[in-house]
Coordinates of N, CA, C and O in Angstrom, one line a residue:
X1 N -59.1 7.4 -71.9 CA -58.2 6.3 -71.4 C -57.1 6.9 -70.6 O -56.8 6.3 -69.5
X2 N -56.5 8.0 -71.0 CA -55.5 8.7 -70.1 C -55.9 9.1 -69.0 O -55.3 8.8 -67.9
X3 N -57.0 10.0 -68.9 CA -57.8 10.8 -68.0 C -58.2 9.6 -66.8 O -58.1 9.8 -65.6
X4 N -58.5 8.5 -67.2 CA -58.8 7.7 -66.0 C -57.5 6.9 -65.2 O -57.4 6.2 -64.2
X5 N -56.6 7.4 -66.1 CA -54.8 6.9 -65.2 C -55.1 5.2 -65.0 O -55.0 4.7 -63.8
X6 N -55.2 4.4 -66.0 CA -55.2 3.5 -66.4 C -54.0 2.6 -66.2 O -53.8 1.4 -66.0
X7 N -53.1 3.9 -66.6 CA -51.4 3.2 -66.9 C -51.1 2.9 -65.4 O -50.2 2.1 -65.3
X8 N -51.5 3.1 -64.5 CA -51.0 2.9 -62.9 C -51.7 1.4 -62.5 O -51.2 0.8 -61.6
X9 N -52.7 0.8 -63.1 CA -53.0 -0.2 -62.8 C -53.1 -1.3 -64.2 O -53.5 -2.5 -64.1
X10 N -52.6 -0.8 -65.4 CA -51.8 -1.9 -66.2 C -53.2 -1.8 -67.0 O -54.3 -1.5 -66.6
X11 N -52.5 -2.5 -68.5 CA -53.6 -2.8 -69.6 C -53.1 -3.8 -70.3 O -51.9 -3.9 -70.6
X12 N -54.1 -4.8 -70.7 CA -53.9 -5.7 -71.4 C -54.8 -5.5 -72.6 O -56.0 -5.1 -72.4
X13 N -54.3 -5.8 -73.8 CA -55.2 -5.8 -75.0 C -54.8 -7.3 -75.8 O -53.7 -7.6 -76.3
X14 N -55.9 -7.8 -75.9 CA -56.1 -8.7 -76.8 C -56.2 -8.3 -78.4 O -56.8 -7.3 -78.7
X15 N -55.8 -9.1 -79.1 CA -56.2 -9.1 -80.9 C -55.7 -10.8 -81.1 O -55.0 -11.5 -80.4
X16 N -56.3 -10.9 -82.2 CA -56.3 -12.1 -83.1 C -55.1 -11.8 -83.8 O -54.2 -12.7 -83.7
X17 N -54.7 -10.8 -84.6 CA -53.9 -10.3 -85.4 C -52.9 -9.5 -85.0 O -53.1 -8.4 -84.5
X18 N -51.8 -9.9 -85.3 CA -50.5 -9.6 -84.7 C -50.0 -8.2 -85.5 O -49.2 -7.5 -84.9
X19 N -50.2 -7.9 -86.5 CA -50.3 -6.3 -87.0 C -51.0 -5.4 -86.6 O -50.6 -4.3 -86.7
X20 N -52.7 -5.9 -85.9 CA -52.9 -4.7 -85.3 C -53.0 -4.4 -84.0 O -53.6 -3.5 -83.5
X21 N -52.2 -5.4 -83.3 CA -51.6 -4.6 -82.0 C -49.8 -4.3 -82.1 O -49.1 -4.1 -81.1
X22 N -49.4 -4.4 -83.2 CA -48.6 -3.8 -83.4 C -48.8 -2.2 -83.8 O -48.2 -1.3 -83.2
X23 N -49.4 -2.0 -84.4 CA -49.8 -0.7 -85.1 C -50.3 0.1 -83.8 O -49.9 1.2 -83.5
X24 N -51.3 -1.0 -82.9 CA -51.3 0.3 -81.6 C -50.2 0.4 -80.9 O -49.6 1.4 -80.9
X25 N -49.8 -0.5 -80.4 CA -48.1 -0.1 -79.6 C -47.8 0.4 -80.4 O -48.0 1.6 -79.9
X26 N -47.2 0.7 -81.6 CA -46.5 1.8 -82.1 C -47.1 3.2 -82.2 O -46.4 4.2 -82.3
X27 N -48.3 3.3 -82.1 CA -49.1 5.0 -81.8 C -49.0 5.2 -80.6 O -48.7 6.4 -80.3
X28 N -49.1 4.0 -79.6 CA -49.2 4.5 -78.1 C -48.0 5.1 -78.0 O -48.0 6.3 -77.5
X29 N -46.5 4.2 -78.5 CA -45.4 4.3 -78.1 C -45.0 5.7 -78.3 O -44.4 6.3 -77.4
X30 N -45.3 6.4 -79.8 CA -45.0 7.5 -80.7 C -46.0 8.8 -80.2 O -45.8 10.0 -80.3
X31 N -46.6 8.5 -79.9 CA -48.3 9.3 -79.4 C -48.0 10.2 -78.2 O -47.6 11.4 -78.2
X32 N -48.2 8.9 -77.0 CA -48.9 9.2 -75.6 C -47.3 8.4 -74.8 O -46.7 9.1 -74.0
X33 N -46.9 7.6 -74.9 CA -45.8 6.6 -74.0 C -44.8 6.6 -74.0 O -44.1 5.6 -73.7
X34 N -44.3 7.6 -74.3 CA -42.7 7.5 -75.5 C -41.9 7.2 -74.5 O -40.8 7.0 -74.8
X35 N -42.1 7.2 -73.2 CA -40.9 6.8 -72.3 C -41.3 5.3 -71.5 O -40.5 4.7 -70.8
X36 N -42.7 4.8 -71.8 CA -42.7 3.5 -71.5 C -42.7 2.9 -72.6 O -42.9 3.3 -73.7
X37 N -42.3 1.4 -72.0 CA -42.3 0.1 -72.6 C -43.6 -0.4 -72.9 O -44.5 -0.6 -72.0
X38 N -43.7 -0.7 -74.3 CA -45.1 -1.7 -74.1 C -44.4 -3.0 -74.9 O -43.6 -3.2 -75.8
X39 N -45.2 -3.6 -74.1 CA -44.5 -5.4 -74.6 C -45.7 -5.9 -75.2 O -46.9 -5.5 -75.0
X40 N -45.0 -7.0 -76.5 CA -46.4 -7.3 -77.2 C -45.6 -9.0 -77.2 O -44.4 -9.4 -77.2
X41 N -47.0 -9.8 -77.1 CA -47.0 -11.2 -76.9 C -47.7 -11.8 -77.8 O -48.9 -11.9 -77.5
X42 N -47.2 -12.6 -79.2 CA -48.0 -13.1 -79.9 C -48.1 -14.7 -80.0 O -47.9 -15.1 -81.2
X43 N -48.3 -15.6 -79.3 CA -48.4 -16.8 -79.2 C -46.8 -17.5 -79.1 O -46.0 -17.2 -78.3
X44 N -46.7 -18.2 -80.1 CA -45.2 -18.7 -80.3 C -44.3 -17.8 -80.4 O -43.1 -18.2 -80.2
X45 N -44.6 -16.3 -80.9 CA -43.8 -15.1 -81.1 C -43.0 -15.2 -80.2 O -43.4 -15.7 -79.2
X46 N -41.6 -14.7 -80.4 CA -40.8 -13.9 -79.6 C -41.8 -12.7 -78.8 O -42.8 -12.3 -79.3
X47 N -41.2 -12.3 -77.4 CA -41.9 -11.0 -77.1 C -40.9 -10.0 -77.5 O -39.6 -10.1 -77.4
X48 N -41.7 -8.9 -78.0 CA -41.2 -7.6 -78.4 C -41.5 -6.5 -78.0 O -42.5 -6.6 -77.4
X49 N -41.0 -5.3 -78.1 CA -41.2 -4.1 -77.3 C -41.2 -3.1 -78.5 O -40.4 -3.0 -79.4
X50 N -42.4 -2.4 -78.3 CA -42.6 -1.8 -79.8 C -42.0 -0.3 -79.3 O -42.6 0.7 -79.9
X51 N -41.2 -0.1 -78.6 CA -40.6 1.3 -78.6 C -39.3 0.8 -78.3 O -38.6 1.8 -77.8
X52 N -38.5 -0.4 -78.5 CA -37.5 -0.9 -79.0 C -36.9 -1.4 -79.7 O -36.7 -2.6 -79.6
X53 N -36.4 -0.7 -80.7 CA -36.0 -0.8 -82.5 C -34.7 -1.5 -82.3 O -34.0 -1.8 -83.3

């Protein structure tokens, strides 16, 4: 996923379940992104930024 420089033309990930794209933005954030933003959008949800506590 890194190796193909993905992040220069953007990713969208879908889930049903609002914990487990929580859980990935928080590995991406902690992992591999720690200086980007990833924004998570859950229907009626407020949007949140899971490397913004």
């Amino acid at each position: 996923m890194f190796q193909k420089e993905w992040l220069e033309a953007g990713c969208i990930i879908f889930s049903q379940y609002y914990d487990s794209v929580w859980w990935l933005a928080n590995k991406l954030s902690e992992e591999h992104l720690p200086d980007e933003t990833i924004a998570i959008y859950a229907g009626a949800s407020p949007l949140r930024a899971a490397n913004q506590w």
